[in-house]
mmCIF file of C-alpha atoms in Angstrom:
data_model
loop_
_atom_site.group_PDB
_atom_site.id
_atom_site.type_symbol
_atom_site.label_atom_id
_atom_site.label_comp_id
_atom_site.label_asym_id
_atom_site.label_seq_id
_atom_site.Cartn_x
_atom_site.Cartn_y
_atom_site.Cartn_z
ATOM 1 C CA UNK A 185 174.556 103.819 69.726
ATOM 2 C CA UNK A 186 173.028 102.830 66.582
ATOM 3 C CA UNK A 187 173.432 105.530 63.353
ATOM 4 C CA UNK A 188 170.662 105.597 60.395
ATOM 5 C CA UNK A 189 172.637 106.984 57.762
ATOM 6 C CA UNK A 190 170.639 108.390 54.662
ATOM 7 C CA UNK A 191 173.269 107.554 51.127
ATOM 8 C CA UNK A 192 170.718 109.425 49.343
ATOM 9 C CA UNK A 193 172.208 112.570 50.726
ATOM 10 C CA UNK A 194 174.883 112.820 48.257
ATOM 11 C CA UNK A 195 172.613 113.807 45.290
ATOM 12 C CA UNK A 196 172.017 116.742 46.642
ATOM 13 C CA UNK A 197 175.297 118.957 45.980
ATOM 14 C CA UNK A 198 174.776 122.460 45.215
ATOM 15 C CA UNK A 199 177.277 124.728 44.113
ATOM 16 C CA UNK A 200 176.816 127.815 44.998
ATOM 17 C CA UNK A 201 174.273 129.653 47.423
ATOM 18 C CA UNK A 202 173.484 133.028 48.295
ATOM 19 C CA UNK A 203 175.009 134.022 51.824
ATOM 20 C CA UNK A 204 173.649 137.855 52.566
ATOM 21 C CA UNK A 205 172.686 138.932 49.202
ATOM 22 C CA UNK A 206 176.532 137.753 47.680
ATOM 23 C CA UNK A 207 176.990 134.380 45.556
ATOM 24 C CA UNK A 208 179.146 132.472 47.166
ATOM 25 C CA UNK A 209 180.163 128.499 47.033
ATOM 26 C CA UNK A 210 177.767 126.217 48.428
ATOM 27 C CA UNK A 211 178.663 125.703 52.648
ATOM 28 C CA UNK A 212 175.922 122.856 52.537
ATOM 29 C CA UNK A 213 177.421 120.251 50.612
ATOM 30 C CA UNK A 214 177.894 115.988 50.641
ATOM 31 C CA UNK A 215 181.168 116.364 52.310
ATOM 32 C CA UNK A 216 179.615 116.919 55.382
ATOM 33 C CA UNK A 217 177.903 113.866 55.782
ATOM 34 C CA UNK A 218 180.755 112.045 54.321
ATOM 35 C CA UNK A 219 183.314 113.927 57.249
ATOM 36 C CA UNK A 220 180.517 112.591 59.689
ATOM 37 C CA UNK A 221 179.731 109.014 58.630
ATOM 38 C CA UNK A 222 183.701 108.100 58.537
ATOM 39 C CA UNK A 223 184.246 109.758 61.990
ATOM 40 C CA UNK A 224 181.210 107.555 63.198
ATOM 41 C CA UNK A 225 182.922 104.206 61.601
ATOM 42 C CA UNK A 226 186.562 105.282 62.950
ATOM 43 C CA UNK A 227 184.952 105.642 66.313
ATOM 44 C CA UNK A 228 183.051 102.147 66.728
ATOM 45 C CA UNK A 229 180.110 104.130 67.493
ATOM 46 C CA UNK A 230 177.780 100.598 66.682
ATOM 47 C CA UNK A 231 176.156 99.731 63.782
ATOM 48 C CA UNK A 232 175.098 101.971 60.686
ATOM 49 C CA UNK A 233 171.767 101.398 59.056
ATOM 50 C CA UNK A 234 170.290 102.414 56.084
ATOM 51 C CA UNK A 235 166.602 103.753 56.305
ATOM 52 C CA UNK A 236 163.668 101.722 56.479
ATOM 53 C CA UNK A 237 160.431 103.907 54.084
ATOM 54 C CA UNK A 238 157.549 104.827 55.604
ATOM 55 C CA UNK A 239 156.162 106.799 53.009
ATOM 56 C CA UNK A 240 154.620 109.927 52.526
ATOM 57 C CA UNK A 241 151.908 109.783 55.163
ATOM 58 C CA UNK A 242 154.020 110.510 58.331
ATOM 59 C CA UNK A 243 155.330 113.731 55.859
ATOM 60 C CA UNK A 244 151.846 114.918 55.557
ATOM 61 C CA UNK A 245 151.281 114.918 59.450
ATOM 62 C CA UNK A 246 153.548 118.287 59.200
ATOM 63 C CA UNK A 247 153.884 119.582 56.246
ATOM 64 C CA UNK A 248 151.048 120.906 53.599
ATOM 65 C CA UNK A 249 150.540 118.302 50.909
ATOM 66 C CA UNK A 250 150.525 121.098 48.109
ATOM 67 C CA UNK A 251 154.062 122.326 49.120
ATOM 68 C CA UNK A 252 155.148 118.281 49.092
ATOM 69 C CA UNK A 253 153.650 117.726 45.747
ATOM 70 C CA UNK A 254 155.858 120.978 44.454
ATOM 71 C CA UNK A 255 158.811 120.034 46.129
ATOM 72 C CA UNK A 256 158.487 116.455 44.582
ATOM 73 C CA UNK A 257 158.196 118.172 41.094
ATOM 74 C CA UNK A 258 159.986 121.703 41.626
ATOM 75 C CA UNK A 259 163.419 120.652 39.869
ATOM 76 C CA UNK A 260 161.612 118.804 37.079
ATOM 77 C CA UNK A 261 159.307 121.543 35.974
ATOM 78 C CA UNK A 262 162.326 124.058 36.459
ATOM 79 C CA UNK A 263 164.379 122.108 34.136
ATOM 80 C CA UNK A 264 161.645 121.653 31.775
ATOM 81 C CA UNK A 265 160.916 125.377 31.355
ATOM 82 C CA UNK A 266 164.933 125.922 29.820
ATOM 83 C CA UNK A 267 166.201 126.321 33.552
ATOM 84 C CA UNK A 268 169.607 124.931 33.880
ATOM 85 C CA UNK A 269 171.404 123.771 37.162
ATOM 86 C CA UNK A 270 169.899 124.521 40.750
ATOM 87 C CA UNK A 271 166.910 126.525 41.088
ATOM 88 C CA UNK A 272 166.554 129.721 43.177
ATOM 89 C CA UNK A 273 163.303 131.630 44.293
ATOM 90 C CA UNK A 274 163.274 135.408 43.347
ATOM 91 C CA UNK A 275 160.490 137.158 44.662
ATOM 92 C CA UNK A 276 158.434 136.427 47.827
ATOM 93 C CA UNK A 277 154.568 137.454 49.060
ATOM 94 C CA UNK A 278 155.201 139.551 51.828
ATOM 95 C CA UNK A 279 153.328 141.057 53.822
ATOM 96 C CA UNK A 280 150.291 142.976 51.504
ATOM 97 C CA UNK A 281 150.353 140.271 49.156
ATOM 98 C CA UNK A 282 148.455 137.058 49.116
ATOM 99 C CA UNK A 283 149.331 133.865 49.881
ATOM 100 C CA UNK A 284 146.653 131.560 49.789
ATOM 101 C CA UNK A 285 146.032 131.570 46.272
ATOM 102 C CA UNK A 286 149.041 128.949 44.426
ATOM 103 C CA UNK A 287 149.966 131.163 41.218
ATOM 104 C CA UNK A 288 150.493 128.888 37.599
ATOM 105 C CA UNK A 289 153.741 130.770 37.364
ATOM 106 C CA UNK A 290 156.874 128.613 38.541
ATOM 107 C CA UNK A 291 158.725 131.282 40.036
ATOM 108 C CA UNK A 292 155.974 132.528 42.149
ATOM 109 C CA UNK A 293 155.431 129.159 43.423
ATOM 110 C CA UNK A 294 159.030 128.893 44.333
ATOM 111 C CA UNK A 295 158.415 132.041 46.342
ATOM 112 C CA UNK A 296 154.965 130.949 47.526
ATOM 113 C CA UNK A 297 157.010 127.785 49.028
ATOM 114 C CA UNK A 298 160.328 129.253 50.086
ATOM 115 C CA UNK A 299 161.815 131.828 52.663
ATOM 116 C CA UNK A 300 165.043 132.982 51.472
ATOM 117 C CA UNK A 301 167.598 132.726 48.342
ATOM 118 C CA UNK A 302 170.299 130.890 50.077
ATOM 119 C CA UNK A 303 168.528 127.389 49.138
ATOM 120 C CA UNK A 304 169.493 125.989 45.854
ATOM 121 C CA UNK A 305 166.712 123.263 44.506
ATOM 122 C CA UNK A 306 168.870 120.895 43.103
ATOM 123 C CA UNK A 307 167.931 118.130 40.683
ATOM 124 C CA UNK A 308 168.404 115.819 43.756
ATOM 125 C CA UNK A 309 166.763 117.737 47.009
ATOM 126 C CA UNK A 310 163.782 116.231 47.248
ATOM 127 C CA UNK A 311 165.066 111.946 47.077
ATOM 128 C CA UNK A 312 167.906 113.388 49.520
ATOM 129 C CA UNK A 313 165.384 115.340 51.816
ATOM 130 C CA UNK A 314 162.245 112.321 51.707
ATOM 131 C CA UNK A 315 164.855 110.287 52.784
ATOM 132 C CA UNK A 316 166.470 111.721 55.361
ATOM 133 C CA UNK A 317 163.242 111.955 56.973
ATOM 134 C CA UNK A 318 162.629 108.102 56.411
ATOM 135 C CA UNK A 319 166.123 107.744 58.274
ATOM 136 C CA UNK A 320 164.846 110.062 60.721
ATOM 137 C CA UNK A 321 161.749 107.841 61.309
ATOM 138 C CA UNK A 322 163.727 104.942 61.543
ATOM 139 C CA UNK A 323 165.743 106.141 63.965
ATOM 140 C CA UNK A 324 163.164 106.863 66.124
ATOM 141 C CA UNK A 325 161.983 103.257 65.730
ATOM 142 C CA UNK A 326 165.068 102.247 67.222
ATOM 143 C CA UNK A 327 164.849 105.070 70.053
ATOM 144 C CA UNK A 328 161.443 103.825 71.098
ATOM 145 C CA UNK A 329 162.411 100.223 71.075
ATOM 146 C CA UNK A 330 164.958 98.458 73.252
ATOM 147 C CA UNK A 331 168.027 100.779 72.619
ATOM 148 C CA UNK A 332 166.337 103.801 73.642
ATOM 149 C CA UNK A 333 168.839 106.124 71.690
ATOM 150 C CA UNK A 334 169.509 106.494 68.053
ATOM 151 C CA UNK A 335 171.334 109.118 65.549
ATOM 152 C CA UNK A 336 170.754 110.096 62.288
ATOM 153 C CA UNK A 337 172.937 110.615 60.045
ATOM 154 C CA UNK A 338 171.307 113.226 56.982
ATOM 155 C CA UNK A 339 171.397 116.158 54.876
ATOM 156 C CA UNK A 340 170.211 118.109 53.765
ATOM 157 C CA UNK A 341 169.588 119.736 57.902
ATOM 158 C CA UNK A 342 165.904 120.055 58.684
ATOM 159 C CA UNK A 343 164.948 122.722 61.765
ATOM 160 C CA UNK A 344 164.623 125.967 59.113
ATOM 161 C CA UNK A 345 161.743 124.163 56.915
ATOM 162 C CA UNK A 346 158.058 125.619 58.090
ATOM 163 C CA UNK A 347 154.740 123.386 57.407
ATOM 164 C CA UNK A 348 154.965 125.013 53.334
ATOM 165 C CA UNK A 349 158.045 126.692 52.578
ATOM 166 C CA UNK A 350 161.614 125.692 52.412
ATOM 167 C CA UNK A 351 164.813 127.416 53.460
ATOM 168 C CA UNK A 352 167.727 127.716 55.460
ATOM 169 C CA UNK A 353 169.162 124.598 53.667
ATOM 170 C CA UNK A 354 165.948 122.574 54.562
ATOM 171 C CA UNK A 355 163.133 121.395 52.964
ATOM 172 C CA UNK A 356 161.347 118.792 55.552
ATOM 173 C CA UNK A 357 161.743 119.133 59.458
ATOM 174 C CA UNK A 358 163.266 115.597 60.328
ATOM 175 C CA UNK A 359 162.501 117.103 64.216
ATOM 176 C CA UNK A 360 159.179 117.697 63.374
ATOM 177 C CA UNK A 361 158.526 114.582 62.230
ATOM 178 C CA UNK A 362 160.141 112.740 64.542
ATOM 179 C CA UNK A 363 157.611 114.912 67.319
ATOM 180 C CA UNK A 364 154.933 114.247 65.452
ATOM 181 C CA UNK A 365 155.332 110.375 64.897
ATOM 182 C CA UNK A 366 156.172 110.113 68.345
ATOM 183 C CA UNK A 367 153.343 111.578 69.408
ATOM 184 C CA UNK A 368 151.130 109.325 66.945
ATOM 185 C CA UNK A 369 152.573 106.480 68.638
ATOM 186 C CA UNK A 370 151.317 107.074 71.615
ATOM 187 C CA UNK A 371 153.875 109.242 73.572
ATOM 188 C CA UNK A 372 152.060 112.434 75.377
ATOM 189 C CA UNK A 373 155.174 114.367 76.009
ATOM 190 C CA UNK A 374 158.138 114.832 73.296
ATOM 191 C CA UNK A 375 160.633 117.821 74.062
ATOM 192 C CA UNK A 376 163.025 118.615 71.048
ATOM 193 C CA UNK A 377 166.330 120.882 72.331
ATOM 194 C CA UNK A 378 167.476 122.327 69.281
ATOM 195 C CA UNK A 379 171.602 123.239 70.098
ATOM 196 C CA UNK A 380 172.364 124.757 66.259
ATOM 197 C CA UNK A 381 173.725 128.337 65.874
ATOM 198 C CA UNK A 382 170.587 129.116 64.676
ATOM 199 C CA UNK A 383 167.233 129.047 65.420
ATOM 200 C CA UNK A 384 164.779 126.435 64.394
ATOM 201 C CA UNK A 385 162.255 128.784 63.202
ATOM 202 C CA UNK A 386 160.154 125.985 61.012
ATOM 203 C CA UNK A 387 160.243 123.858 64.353
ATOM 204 C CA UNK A 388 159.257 126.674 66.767
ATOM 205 C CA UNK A 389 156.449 127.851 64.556
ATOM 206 C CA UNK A 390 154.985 123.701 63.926
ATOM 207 C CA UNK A 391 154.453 123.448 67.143
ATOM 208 C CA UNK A 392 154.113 127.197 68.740
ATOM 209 C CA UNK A 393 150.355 126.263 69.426
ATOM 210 C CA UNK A 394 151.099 122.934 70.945
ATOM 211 C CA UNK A 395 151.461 121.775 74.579
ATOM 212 C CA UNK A 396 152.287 118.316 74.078
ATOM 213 C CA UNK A 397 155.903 119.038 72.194
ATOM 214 C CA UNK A 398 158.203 121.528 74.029
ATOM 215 C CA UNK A 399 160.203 123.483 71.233
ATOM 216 C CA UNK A 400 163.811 124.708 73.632
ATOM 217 C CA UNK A 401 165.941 126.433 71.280
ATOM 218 C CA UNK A 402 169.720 127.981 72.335
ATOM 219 C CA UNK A 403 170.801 130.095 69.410
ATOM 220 C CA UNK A 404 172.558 133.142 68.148
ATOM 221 C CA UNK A 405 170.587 136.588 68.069
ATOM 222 C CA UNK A 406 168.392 136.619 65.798
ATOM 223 C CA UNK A 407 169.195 140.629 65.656
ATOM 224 C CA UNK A 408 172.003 139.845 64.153
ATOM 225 C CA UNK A 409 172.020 135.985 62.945
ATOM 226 C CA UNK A 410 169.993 133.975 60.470
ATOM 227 C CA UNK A 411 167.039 133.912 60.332
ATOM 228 C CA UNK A 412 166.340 137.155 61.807
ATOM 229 C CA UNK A 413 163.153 137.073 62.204
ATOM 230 C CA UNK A 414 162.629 134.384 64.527
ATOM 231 C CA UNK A 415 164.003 133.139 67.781
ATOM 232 C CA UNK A 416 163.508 136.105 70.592
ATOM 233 C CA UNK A 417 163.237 135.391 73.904
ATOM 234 C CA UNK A 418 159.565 136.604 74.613
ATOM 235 C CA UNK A 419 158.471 134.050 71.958
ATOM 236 C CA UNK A 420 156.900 131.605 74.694
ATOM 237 C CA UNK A 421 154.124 130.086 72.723
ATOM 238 C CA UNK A 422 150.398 130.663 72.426
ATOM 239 C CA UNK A 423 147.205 129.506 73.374
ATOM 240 C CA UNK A 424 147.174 126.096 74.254
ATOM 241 C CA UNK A 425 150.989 126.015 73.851
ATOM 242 C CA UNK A 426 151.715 129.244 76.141
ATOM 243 C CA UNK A 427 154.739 128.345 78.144
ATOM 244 C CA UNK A 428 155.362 125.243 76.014
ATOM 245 C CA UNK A 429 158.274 127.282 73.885
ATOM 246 C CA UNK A 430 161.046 128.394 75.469
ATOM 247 C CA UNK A 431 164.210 130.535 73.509
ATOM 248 C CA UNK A 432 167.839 131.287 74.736
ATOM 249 C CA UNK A 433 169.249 133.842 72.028
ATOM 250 C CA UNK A 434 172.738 134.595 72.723
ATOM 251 C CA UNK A 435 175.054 137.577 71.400
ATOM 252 C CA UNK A 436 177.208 136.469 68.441
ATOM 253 C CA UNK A 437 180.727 135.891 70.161
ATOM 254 C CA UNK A 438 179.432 134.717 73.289
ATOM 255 C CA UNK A 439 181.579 132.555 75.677
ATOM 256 C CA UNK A 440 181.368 128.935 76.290
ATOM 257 C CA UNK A 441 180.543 129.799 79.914
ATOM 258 C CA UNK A 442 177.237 132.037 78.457
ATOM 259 C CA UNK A 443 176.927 129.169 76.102
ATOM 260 C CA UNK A 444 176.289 126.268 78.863
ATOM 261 C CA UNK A 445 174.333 128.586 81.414
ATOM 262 C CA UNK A 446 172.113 128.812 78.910
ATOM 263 C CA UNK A 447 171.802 125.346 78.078
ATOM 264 C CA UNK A 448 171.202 124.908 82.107
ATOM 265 C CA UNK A 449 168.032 127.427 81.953
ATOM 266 C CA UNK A 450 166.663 125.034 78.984
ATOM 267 C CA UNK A 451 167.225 121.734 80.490
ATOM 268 C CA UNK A 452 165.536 123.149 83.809
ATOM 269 C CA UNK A 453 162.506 123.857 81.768
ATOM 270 C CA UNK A 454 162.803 120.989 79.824
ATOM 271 C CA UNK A 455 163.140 118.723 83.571
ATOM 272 C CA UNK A 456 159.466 119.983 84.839
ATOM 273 C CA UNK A 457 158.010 118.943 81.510
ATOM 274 C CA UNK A 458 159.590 115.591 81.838
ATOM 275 C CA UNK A 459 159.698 114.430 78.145
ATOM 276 C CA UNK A 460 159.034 110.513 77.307
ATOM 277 C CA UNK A 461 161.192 111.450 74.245
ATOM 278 C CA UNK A 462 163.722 113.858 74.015
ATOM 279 C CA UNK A 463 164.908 114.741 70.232
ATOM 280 C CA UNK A 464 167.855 116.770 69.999
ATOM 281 C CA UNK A 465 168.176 119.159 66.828
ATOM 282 C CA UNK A 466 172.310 118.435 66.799
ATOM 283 C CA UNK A 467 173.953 121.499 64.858
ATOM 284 C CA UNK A 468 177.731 121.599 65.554
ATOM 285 C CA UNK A 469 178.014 124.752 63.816
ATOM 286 C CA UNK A 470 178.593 126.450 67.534
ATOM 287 C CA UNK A 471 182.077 125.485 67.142
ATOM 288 C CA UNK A 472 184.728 128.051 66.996
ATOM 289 C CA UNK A 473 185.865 127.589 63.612
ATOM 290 C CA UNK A 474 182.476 127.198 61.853
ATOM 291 C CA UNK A 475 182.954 129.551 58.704
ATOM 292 C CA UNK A 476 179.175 131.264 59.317
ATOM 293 C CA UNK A 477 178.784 131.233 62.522
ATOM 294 C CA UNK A 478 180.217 132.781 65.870
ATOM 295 C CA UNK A 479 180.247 130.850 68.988
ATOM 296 C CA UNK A 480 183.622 129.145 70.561
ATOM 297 C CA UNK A 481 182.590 125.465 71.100
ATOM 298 C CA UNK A 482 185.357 122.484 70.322
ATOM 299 C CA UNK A 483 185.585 119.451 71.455
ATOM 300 C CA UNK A 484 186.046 119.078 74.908
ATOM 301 C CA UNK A 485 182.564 121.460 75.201
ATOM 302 C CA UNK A 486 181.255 119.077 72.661
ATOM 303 C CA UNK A 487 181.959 115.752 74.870
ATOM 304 C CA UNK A 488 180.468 117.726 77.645
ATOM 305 C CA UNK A 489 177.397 118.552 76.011
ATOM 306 C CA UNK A 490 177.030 114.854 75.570
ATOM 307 C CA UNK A 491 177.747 113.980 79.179
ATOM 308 C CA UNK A 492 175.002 116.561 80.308
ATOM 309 C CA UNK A 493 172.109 115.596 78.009
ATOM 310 C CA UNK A 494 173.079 112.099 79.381
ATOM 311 C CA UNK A 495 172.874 113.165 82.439
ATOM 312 C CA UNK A 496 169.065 114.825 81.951
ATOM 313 C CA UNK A 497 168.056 111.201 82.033
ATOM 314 C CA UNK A 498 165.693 111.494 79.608
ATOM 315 C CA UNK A 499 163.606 108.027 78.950
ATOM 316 C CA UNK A 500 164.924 107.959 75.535
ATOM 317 C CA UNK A 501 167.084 110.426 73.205
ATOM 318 C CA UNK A 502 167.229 110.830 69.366
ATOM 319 C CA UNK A 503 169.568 112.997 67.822
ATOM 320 C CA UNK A 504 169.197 114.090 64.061
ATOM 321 C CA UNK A 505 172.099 116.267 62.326
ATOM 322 C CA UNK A 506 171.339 119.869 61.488
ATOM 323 C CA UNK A 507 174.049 122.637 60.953
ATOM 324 C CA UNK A 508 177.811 122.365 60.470
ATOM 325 C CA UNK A 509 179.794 124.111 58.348
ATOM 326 C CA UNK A 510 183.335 123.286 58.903
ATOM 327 C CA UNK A 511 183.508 120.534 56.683
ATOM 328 C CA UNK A 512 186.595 118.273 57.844
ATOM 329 C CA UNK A 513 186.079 119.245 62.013
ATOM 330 C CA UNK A 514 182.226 118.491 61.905
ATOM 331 C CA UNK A 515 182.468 114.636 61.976
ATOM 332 C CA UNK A 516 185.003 114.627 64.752
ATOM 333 C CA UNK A 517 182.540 116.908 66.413
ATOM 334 C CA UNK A 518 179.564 115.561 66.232
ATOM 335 C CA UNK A 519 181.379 111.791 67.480
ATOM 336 C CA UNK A 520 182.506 113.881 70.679
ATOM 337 C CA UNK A 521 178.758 114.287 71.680
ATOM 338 C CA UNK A 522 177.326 111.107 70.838
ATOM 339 C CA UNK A 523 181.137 109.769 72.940
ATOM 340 C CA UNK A 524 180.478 112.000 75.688
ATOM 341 C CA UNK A 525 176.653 110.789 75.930
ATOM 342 C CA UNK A 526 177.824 107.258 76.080
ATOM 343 C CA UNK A 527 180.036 107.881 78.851
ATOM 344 C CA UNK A 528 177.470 109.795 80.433
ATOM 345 C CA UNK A 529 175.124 107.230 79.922
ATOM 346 C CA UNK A 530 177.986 104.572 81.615
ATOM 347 C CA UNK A 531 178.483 106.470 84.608
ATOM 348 C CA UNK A 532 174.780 106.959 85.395
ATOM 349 C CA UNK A 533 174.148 103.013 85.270
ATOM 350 C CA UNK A 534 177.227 102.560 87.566
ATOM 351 C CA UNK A 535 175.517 104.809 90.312
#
């Protein structure tokens, strides 16, 4: 399986975040990637490629221009108005207050565009987030062509980021994207399963009106787990995209057995829509020792996750890197899946 990896990744490399109202240091930093792309070299995965631009059009297809145009120049203006390091929003419209009206005032756009505290803006988010979605797009170049499969290697993680706000450690939907060029190029049918610890809120909400890309999310509670206020299981879509959503929240501290029975009810969804494309939102932060989240995964239920979404048979599969916390296990993690879909893949062409 090919790998698009995205070098630009590494200029974004926050600090510190906010985790639950406390300042804490940074969980979403370069190391990740860098734990990742030397576990996909050690394994002989294939070939690494470096991403291919497409510009800003395919960007646009999702996500509001105005909120791209601040994004672009967010760190910039911060730094020239005597701000110092990475930028964090501070105040929010919420509910009573307006939101279609784009204030002068930097810090109100930085709420206007953003849904929580716990994303720094750093000098290099936006080169590191355009281009993870041009590897994202190139990967699914490759997926659509002869291979049929690709991975992406990026950061910063994509599946929190809405059509105009940033959050959750993302600022453009790679997923979303991916949908949405897929479906430009002609595919009627593109499924993304979205396997993070938490819910893909900015995905879910893209395409909640939409019957031609099933959002299938398996997640912790959002009654208790980031981002709260998203992710229930009645959330099944609306209008034309009624039945075309489909969430499996799960207690925090659920079992692996919970874990894949869920999985089973998403992939029998997924099966009667019959996807042309299936992209899948890859967090490994359901692992047992992730440091902010609280399933059990390792390994060996890592491999197996592999084996099963090979065994879906889906006409072609992307996967693009999300969540993952636990810096030095997630590369080793995230080479079990992509190894376990190989084999899968191997043992359905010997049948």
């Amino acid at each position: 399986m090919k790998t698009v990896y995205n070098p630009q990744h590494a200029g974004h490399a926050a600090t510190h975040e906010f985790f639950r109202g406390r300042l804490v240091p940074a969980f979403e930093i370069p190391a990740r990637a860098d734990y990742v792309l030397k576990a996909v070299q050690a394994a002989a995965l294939g070939e690494v490629l470096a991403p291919v631009d497409h510009g800003l059009a395919p960007l646009e297809r999702v996500h509001a221009p105005a909120y791209l145009r601040f994004l672009r120049g967010a760190h910039a203006e911060w730094r020239a108005l005597g701000g110092e390091g990475d930028a964090f929003p501070a105040v929010w419209p919420v509910r009573s207050l307006r939101s279609d009206v784009e204030p002068q005032s930097f810090a109100a756009r930085m709420g206007l565009y953003s849904m929580d505290s716990g994303t720094p803006l750093t000098a290099g988010a936006w080169e590191a987030a355009y281009w993870g979605a041009q590897a994202t797009l190139s990967g699914l170049e490759i997926a659509l062509g002869d291979e049929r499969r690709a991975y992406v290697l990026t950061r910063p993680p994509g599946h929190h980021a809405g059509a105009d706000f940033f959050g959750g450690y993302c600022f453009i939907n790679n997923a979303a994207v991916a949908a949405q060029a897929a479906r430009d190029a002609g595919l009627q049918r593109v499924a993304i399963l979205d396997v993070d610890y938490h819910h893909g809120n900015g995905t879910q909400a893209i395409f909640y009106e939409r019957a031609d890309v099933f959002y299938a999310s398996l997640h912790g509670d959002p009654q208790t787990e980031y981002p709260f206020f998203l992710g229930h299981a009645d959330e099944r879509g609306a209008g034309a995209g009624l039945g075309f959503n489909a969430n499996e929240p799960l207690a925090a501290g659920s079992s692996n057995e919970a874990w894949f029975a869920a999985l089973e009810r998403l992939l029998g969804r997924l099966q009667v829509f019959a996807p042309e494309l299936l992209i899948v939102s890859l967090g490994v932060d359901t692992y047992g020792g992730d440091p902010i989240s609280h399933f059990k995964l390792d390994r060996p239920e890592f491999a197996a996750l592999g084996e099963r979404l090979a065994a879906f048979g889906a006409p072609r599969t992307l996967f693009l890197q999300e969540g993952g916390y636990a810096t030095e296990a997630i590369g080793l993690n995230v080479v079990a899946v992509l190894q376990g879909f190989e084999r899968g893949l191997g043992r359905a062409g010997s049948r």
